[in-house]
Amino acid sequence: MKSHYISFLLYTACFVFFACSNRVPVRSIEEIPKLSEADKKYADVYKALDGVWHGKFYIFESKNGQDTGIAKPGHFPGPEIEDKGLSLKTIIEVKQEYVSETPYFQRVMIWDTYADNNGEKRVIKSRGVNKIQDGKMYCVVIKPNETIIHTGDTEGKDTIIWQRNISSPLKVEYFVETVKGNTYTIKGWGYYGKDNLKLTPRIWFYGKYVKKGN
C-alpha cells in the first residue's frame, strides 16, 4: 500500500509540474511562451526598440592586456575609447529590426556587415527574440555558428542590462543598452578564452544606432 501511495504522489507531482511549467525551451525563438503572473511586470519592456535601426558597433582591446584593478568595472568609455588605453579592432555596420508580437515577445532580425582590409564586405544575418519567460528577461540570437542567450534586467525605464556567463569555453559578457527617442546606445565588456576574471576586461564594446523606420 505504501509503494502505491508514493507512486501516486510522484504521478501527481509530475502532472502538476508539466501542467504548470512553460515547457518552451529558453533557446526557442519560434514559440511564444505561456504568460505567467510573474511576467506581467515586464509588459512592453522591449517596446522602445520596435522599428529599424542603423549604426556601427565597435570592438576594442586593451593595449596592455588585462590590468590589475576593479574586475568587471561598471564604467564604460565612449567613442573616444582609444584614448583610454584601448585599441580599435573591429567596426561592424549594423542593421537591426525589432517587431513586438505581444507586450512580452519581440522578434529580432540582425544584419552585421564586416569589411576586410581590401574593402570586401560580407554580411552575417542572424535572427532571434527578446522575450519574457517564467518571470525573466531573455535575449536569444541565432547566428550561423552559435546560439547566444543573454539574461536581462532593467535599470530605470530606458536601460536594459544584458549578461551571459559561460565557463567552458569562457564567455562572460555585460552590456548596458539604452534607448532614448531615436538613439540606441550599447556599452559593454567581455572575457573570453584564457582571460582572468579577477582582472579588468580585455575586450570592450561600444555601439550607437539611429532609428530609420518603424
mmCIF file of C-alpha atoms in Angstrom:
data_model
loop_
_atom_site.group_PDB
_atom_site.id
_atom_site.type_symbol
_atom_site.label_atom_id
_atom_site.label_comp_id
_atom_site.label_asym_id
_atom_site.label_seq_id
_atom_site.Cartn_x
_atom_site.Cartn_y
_atom_site.Cartn_z
ATOM 1 C CA MET A 1 0.000 0.000 0.000
ATOM 2 C CA LYS A 2 2.840 2.406 0.856
ATOM 3 C CA SER A 3 4.505 1.919 -2.533
ATOM 4 C CA HIS A 4 1.199 2.643 -4.313
ATOM 5 C CA TYR A 5 0.814 5.845 -2.284
ATOM 6 C CA ILE A 6 4.342 7.015 -3.156
ATOM 7 C CA SER A 7 3.725 6.259 -6.827
ATOM 8 C CA PHE A 8 0.509 8.283 -6.687
ATOM 9 C CA LEU A 9 2.346 11.256 -5.150
ATOM 10 C CA LEU A 10 5.074 11.111 -7.798
ATOM 11 C CA TYR A 11 2.498 10.912 -10.568
ATOM 12 C CA THR A 12 0.600 13.885 -9.132
ATOM 13 C CA ALA A 13 3.777 15.952 -8.761
ATOM 14 C CA CYS A 14 4.811 15.225 -12.341
ATOM 15 C CA PHE A 15 1.354 16.084 -13.637
ATOM 16 C CA VAL A 16 1.313 19.400 -11.779
ATOM 17 C CA PHE A 17 4.838 20.253 -12.918
ATOM 18 C CA PHE A 18 4.199 19.641 -16.597
ATOM 19 C CA ALA A 19 0.751 21.222 -16.481
ATOM 20 C CA CYS A 20 2.034 24.399 -14.848
ATOM 21 C CA SER A 21 5.541 24.718 -16.293
ATOM 22 C CA ASN A 22 6.170 26.585 -19.509
ATOM 23 C CA ARG A 23 7.703 23.683 -21.403
ATOM 24 C CA VAL A 24 9.077 26.136 -24.020
ATOM 25 C CA PRO A 25 12.881 25.841 -24.110
ATOM 26 C CA VAL A 26 14.585 29.167 -23.380
ATOM 27 C CA ARG A 27 16.625 28.840 -26.577
ATOM 28 C CA SER A 28 13.445 28.534 -28.690
ATOM 29 C CA ILE A 29 12.647 31.576 -30.853
ATOM 30 C CA GLU A 30 9.601 30.128 -32.604
ATOM 31 C CA GLU A 31 7.039 29.527 -29.870
ATOM 32 C CA ILE A 32 5.678 32.324 -27.682
ATOM 33 C CA PRO A 33 5.868 31.241 -24.024
ATOM 34 C CA LYS A 34 2.701 30.996 -21.991
ATOM 35 C CA LEU A 35 2.167 34.168 -19.969
ATOM 36 C CA SER A 36 2.712 33.814 -16.226
ATOM 37 C CA GLU A 37 1.774 36.164 -13.416
ATOM 38 C CA ALA A 38 5.472 36.876 -12.828
ATOM 39 C CA ASP A 39 5.832 38.099 -16.429
ATOM 40 C CA LYS A 40 3.303 40.907 -16.186
ATOM 41 C CA LYS A 41 5.617 43.428 -14.505
ATOM 42 C CA TYR A 42 7.694 43.403 -17.711
ATOM 43 C CA ALA A 43 4.869 44.370 -20.071
ATOM 44 C CA ASP A 44 6.208 46.438 -23.018
ATOM 45 C CA VAL A 45 9.766 46.411 -21.642
ATOM 46 C CA TYR A 46 11.055 45.978 -25.224
ATOM 47 C CA LYS A 47 8.564 48.317 -26.896
ATOM 48 C CA ALA A 48 11.001 51.231 -27.339
ATOM 49 C CA LEU A 49 13.138 49.023 -29.602
ATOM 50 C CA ASP A 50 10.385 48.425 -32.174
ATOM 51 C CA GLY A 51 11.495 49.629 -35.590
ATOM 52 C CA VAL A 52 14.544 49.543 -37.851
ATOM 53 C CA TRP A 53 17.908 50.736 -36.537
ATOM 54 C CA HIS A 54 21.164 51.516 -38.343
ATOM 55 C CA GLY A 55 24.581 52.220 -36.861
ATOM 56 C CA LYS A 56 28.042 50.944 -36.010
ATOM 57 C CA PHE A 57 29.309 48.576 -33.367
ATOM 58 C CA TYR A 58 32.945 48.900 -32.238
ATOM 59 C CA ILE A 59 35.107 46.209 -30.649
ATOM 60 C CA PHE A 60 38.183 47.314 -28.713
ATOM 61 C CA GLU A 61 41.025 45.504 -26.955
ATOM 62 C CA SER A 62 43.163 46.721 -24.077
ATOM 63 C CA LYS A 63 46.639 47.656 -25.301
ATOM 64 C CA ASN A 64 48.152 46.246 -22.103
ATOM 65 C CA GLY A 65 46.021 43.141 -21.982
ATOM 66 C CA GLN A 66 44.284 42.737 -18.631
ATOM 67 C CA ASP A 67 45.194 45.072 -15.784
ATOM 68 C CA THR A 68 45.008 44.836 -12.035
ATOM 69 C CA GLY A 69 42.238 46.902 -10.551
ATOM 70 C CA ILE A 70 38.493 46.595 -10.396
ATOM 71 C CA ALA A 71 37.444 43.424 -12.162
ATOM 72 C CA LYS A 72 34.316 43.787 -14.281
ATOM 73 C CA PRO A 73 34.110 47.566 -13.881
ATOM 74 C CA GLY A 74 30.806 49.330 -14.281
ATOM 75 C CA HIS A 75 32.137 52.379 -16.150
ATOM 76 C CA PHE A 76 32.353 52.485 -19.913
ATOM 77 C CA PRO A 77 34.391 54.808 -22.112
ATOM 78 C CA GLY A 78 32.570 56.390 -25.023
ATOM 79 C CA PRO A 79 33.602 56.760 -28.684
ATOM 80 C CA GLU A 80 36.928 58.258 -27.548
ATOM 81 C CA ILE A 81 37.798 54.865 -26.063
ATOM 82 C CA GLU A 82 41.125 54.680 -27.970
ATOM 83 C CA ASP A 83 42.428 57.450 -25.717
ATOM 84 C CA LYS A 84 41.859 55.273 -22.663
ATOM 85 C CA GLY A 85 44.431 52.559 -23.324
ATOM 86 C CA LEU A 86 42.326 50.585 -25.785
ATOM 87 C CA SER A 87 42.813 49.948 -29.486
ATOM 88 C CA LEU A 88 40.119 49.534 -32.103
ATOM 89 C CA LYS A 89 39.924 46.007 -33.511
ATOM 90 C CA THR A 90 36.697 45.782 -35.486
ATOM 91 C CA ILE A 91 33.938 48.041 -36.800
ATOM 92 C CA ILE A 92 30.657 46.370 -37.735
ATOM 93 C CA GLU A 93 27.953 48.143 -39.742
ATOM 94 C CA VAL A 94 24.691 47.051 -38.181
ATOM 95 C CA LYS A 95 21.057 46.970 -39.207
ATOM 96 C CA GLN A 96 18.555 45.662 -36.660
ATOM 97 C CA GLU A 97 14.811 45.244 -36.974
ATOM 98 C CA TYR A 98 12.569 44.688 -33.953
ATOM 99 C CA VAL A 99 8.896 43.729 -34.122
ATOM 100 C CA SER A 100 6.838 43.150 -30.964
ATOM 101 C CA GLU A 101 4.204 40.442 -31.376
ATOM 102 C CA THR A 102 2.973 40.771 -27.789
ATOM 103 C CA PRO A 103 3.975 43.008 -24.854
ATOM 104 C CA TYR A 104 6.286 40.147 -23.796
ATOM 105 C CA PHE A 105 7.663 38.742 -27.064
ATOM 106 C CA GLN A 106 9.645 40.634 -29.708
ATOM 107 C CA ARG A 107 11.205 39.208 -32.879
ATOM 108 C CA VAL A 108 14.638 40.427 -33.969
ATOM 109 C CA MET A 109 16.478 40.400 -37.291
ATOM 110 C CA ILE A 110 20.145 41.474 -37.440
ATOM 111 C CA TRP A 111 22.399 42.180 -40.402
ATOM 112 C CA ASP A 112 26.089 42.617 -39.472
ATOM 113 C CA THR A 113 28.361 43.861 -42.266
ATOM 114 C CA TYR A 114 32.107 43.253 -41.957
ATOM 115 C CA ALA A 115 34.766 44.720 -44.259
ATOM 116 C CA ASP A 116 38.213 43.174 -44.703
ATOM 117 C CA ASN A 117 41.468 45.021 -45.366
ATOM 118 C CA ASN A 118 40.735 45.024 -49.108
ATOM 119 C CA GLY A 119 37.335 46.614 -48.647
ATOM 120 C CA GLU A 120 35.476 43.401 -49.454
ATOM 121 C CA LYS A 121 32.278 43.137 -47.433
ATOM 122 C CA ARG A 122 30.407 40.161 -46.048
ATOM 123 C CA VAL A 123 27.040 40.191 -44.344
ATOM 124 C CA ILE A 124 26.140 37.910 -41.434
ATOM 125 C CA LYS A 125 22.406 37.543 -40.935
ATOM 126 C CA SER A 126 21.018 36.498 -37.552
ATOM 127 C CA ARG A 127 17.555 36.167 -36.092
ATOM 128 C CA GLY A 128 16.258 35.963 -32.591
ATOM 129 C CA VAL A 129 13.840 37.196 -29.957
ATOM 130 C CA ASN A 130 13.628 39.341 -26.877
ATOM 131 C CA LYS A 131 11.166 37.646 -24.586
ATOM 132 C CA ILE A 132 9.805 37.334 -21.090
ATOM 133 C CA GLN A 133 9.606 33.748 -19.879
ATOM 134 C CA ASP A 134 8.882 32.462 -16.387
ATOM 135 C CA GLY A 135 9.354 35.946 -14.934
ATOM 136 C CA LYS A 136 12.758 36.537 -16.549
ATOM 137 C CA MET A 137 14.102 38.610 -19.443
ATOM 138 C CA TYR A 138 15.896 36.773 -22.234
ATOM 139 C CA CYS A 139 17.601 37.782 -25.455
ATOM 140 C CA VAL A 140 18.140 34.800 -27.756
ATOM 141 C CA VAL A 141 20.063 35.296 -31.023
ATOM 142 C CA ILE A 142 20.722 32.507 -33.506
ATOM 143 C CA LYS A 143 23.876 33.176 -35.509
ATOM 144 C CA PRO A 144 25.200 30.925 -38.290
ATOM 145 C CA ASN A 145 27.678 29.267 -35.900
ATOM 146 C CA GLU A 146 26.116 29.573 -32.431
ATOM 147 C CA THR A 147 23.056 30.428 -30.380
ATOM 148 C CA ILE A 148 23.650 33.242 -27.889
ATOM 149 C CA ILE A 149 21.453 33.624 -24.806
ATOM 150 C CA HIS A 150 21.640 36.646 -22.509
ATOM 151 C CA THR A 151 19.599 37.187 -19.364
ATOM 152 C CA GLY A 152 18.434 40.701 -18.610
ATOM 153 C CA ASP A 153 17.266 43.196 -16.060
ATOM 154 C CA THR A 154 16.126 46.800 -16.205
ATOM 155 C CA GLU A 155 17.890 49.874 -14.895
ATOM 156 C CA GLY A 156 15.367 52.694 -14.948
ATOM 157 C CA LYS A 157 12.828 52.996 -17.740
ATOM 158 C CA ASP A 158 15.281 53.434 -20.634
ATOM 159 C CA THR A 159 18.015 50.884 -19.941
ATOM 160 C CA ILE A 160 18.355 47.105 -20.098
ATOM 161 C CA ILE A 161 21.415 45.264 -18.788
ATOM 162 C CA TRP A 162 22.174 42.007 -20.601
ATOM 163 C CA GLN A 163 24.583 39.373 -19.296
ATOM 164 C CA ARG A 164 25.834 35.887 -20.052
ATOM 165 C CA ASN A 165 28.209 33.723 -18.076
ATOM 166 C CA ILE A 166 29.618 30.583 -19.692
ATOM 167 C CA SER A 167 32.583 28.876 -18.063
ATOM 168 C CA SER A 168 33.692 26.441 -20.779
ATOM 169 C CA PRO A 169 34.717 27.864 -23.122
ATOM 170 C CA LEU A 170 34.852 31.144 -21.184
ATOM 171 C CA LYS A 171 32.360 33.724 -22.436
ATOM 172 C CA VAL A 172 31.370 36.327 -19.845
ATOM 173 C CA GLU A 173 29.656 39.487 -21.095
ATOM 174 C CA TYR A 174 27.946 42.575 -19.714
ATOM 175 C CA PHE A 175 26.069 45.078 -21.884
ATOM 176 C CA VAL A 176 24.266 48.269 -20.911
ATOM 177 C CA GLU A 177 21.746 49.144 -23.626
ATOM 178 C CA THR A 178 19.831 52.419 -23.560
ATOM 179 C CA VAL A 179 17.090 53.682 -25.869
ATOM 180 C CA LYS A 180 16.211 57.367 -25.751
ATOM 181 C CA GLY A 181 13.987 58.574 -28.551
ATOM 182 C CA ASN A 182 15.585 57.630 -31.855
ATOM 183 C CA THR A 183 19.004 56.786 -30.375
ATOM 184 C CA TYR A 184 20.106 53.361 -29.165
ATOM 185 C CA THR A 185 23.490 53.005 -27.433
ATOM 186 C CA ILE A 186 25.380 49.933 -26.234
ATOM 187 C CA LYS A 187 28.335 49.866 -23.844
ATOM 188 C CA GLY A 188 29.909 46.683 -22.577
ATOM 189 C CA TRP A 189 32.827 44.368 -21.949
ATOM 190 C CA GLY A 190 33.700 40.703 -22.281
ATOM 191 C CA TYR A 191 36.010 37.959 -21.012
ATOM 192 C CA TYR A 192 36.915 35.136 -23.383
ATOM 193 C CA GLY A 193 39.176 32.115 -23.650
ATOM 194 C CA LYS A 194 42.018 32.324 -21.127
ATOM 195 C CA ASP A 195 41.082 35.758 -19.719
ATOM 196 C CA ASN A 196 41.366 36.148 -15.946
ATOM 197 C CA LEU A 197 38.046 37.060 -14.323
ATOM 198 C CA LYS A 198 39.927 38.622 -11.382
ATOM 199 C CA LEU A 199 41.439 41.283 -13.651
ATOM 200 C CA THR A 200 39.874 44.047 -15.723
ATOM 201 C CA PRO A 201 38.226 43.083 -19.019
ATOM 202 C CA ARG A 202 40.388 42.691 -22.099
ATOM 203 C CA ILE A 203 37.600 43.307 -24.644
ATOM 204 C CA TRP A 204 35.313 46.364 -24.704
ATOM 205 C CA PHE A 205 32.301 47.267 -26.834
ATOM 206 C CA TYR A 206 30.571 50.438 -27.939
ATOM 207 C CA GLY A 207 27.642 50.803 -30.313
ATOM 208 C CA LYS A 208 25.381 53.607 -31.430
ATOM 209 C CA TYR A 209 22.346 53.182 -33.681
ATOM 210 C CA VAL A 210 19.750 55.580 -35.051
ATOM 211 C CA LYS A 211 16.153 54.665 -35.787
ATOM 212 C CA LYS A 212 15.433 54.853 -39.504
ATOM 213 C CA GLY A 213 11.919 53.457 -39.714
ATOM 214 C CA ASN A 214 9.078 51.656 -37.972
#
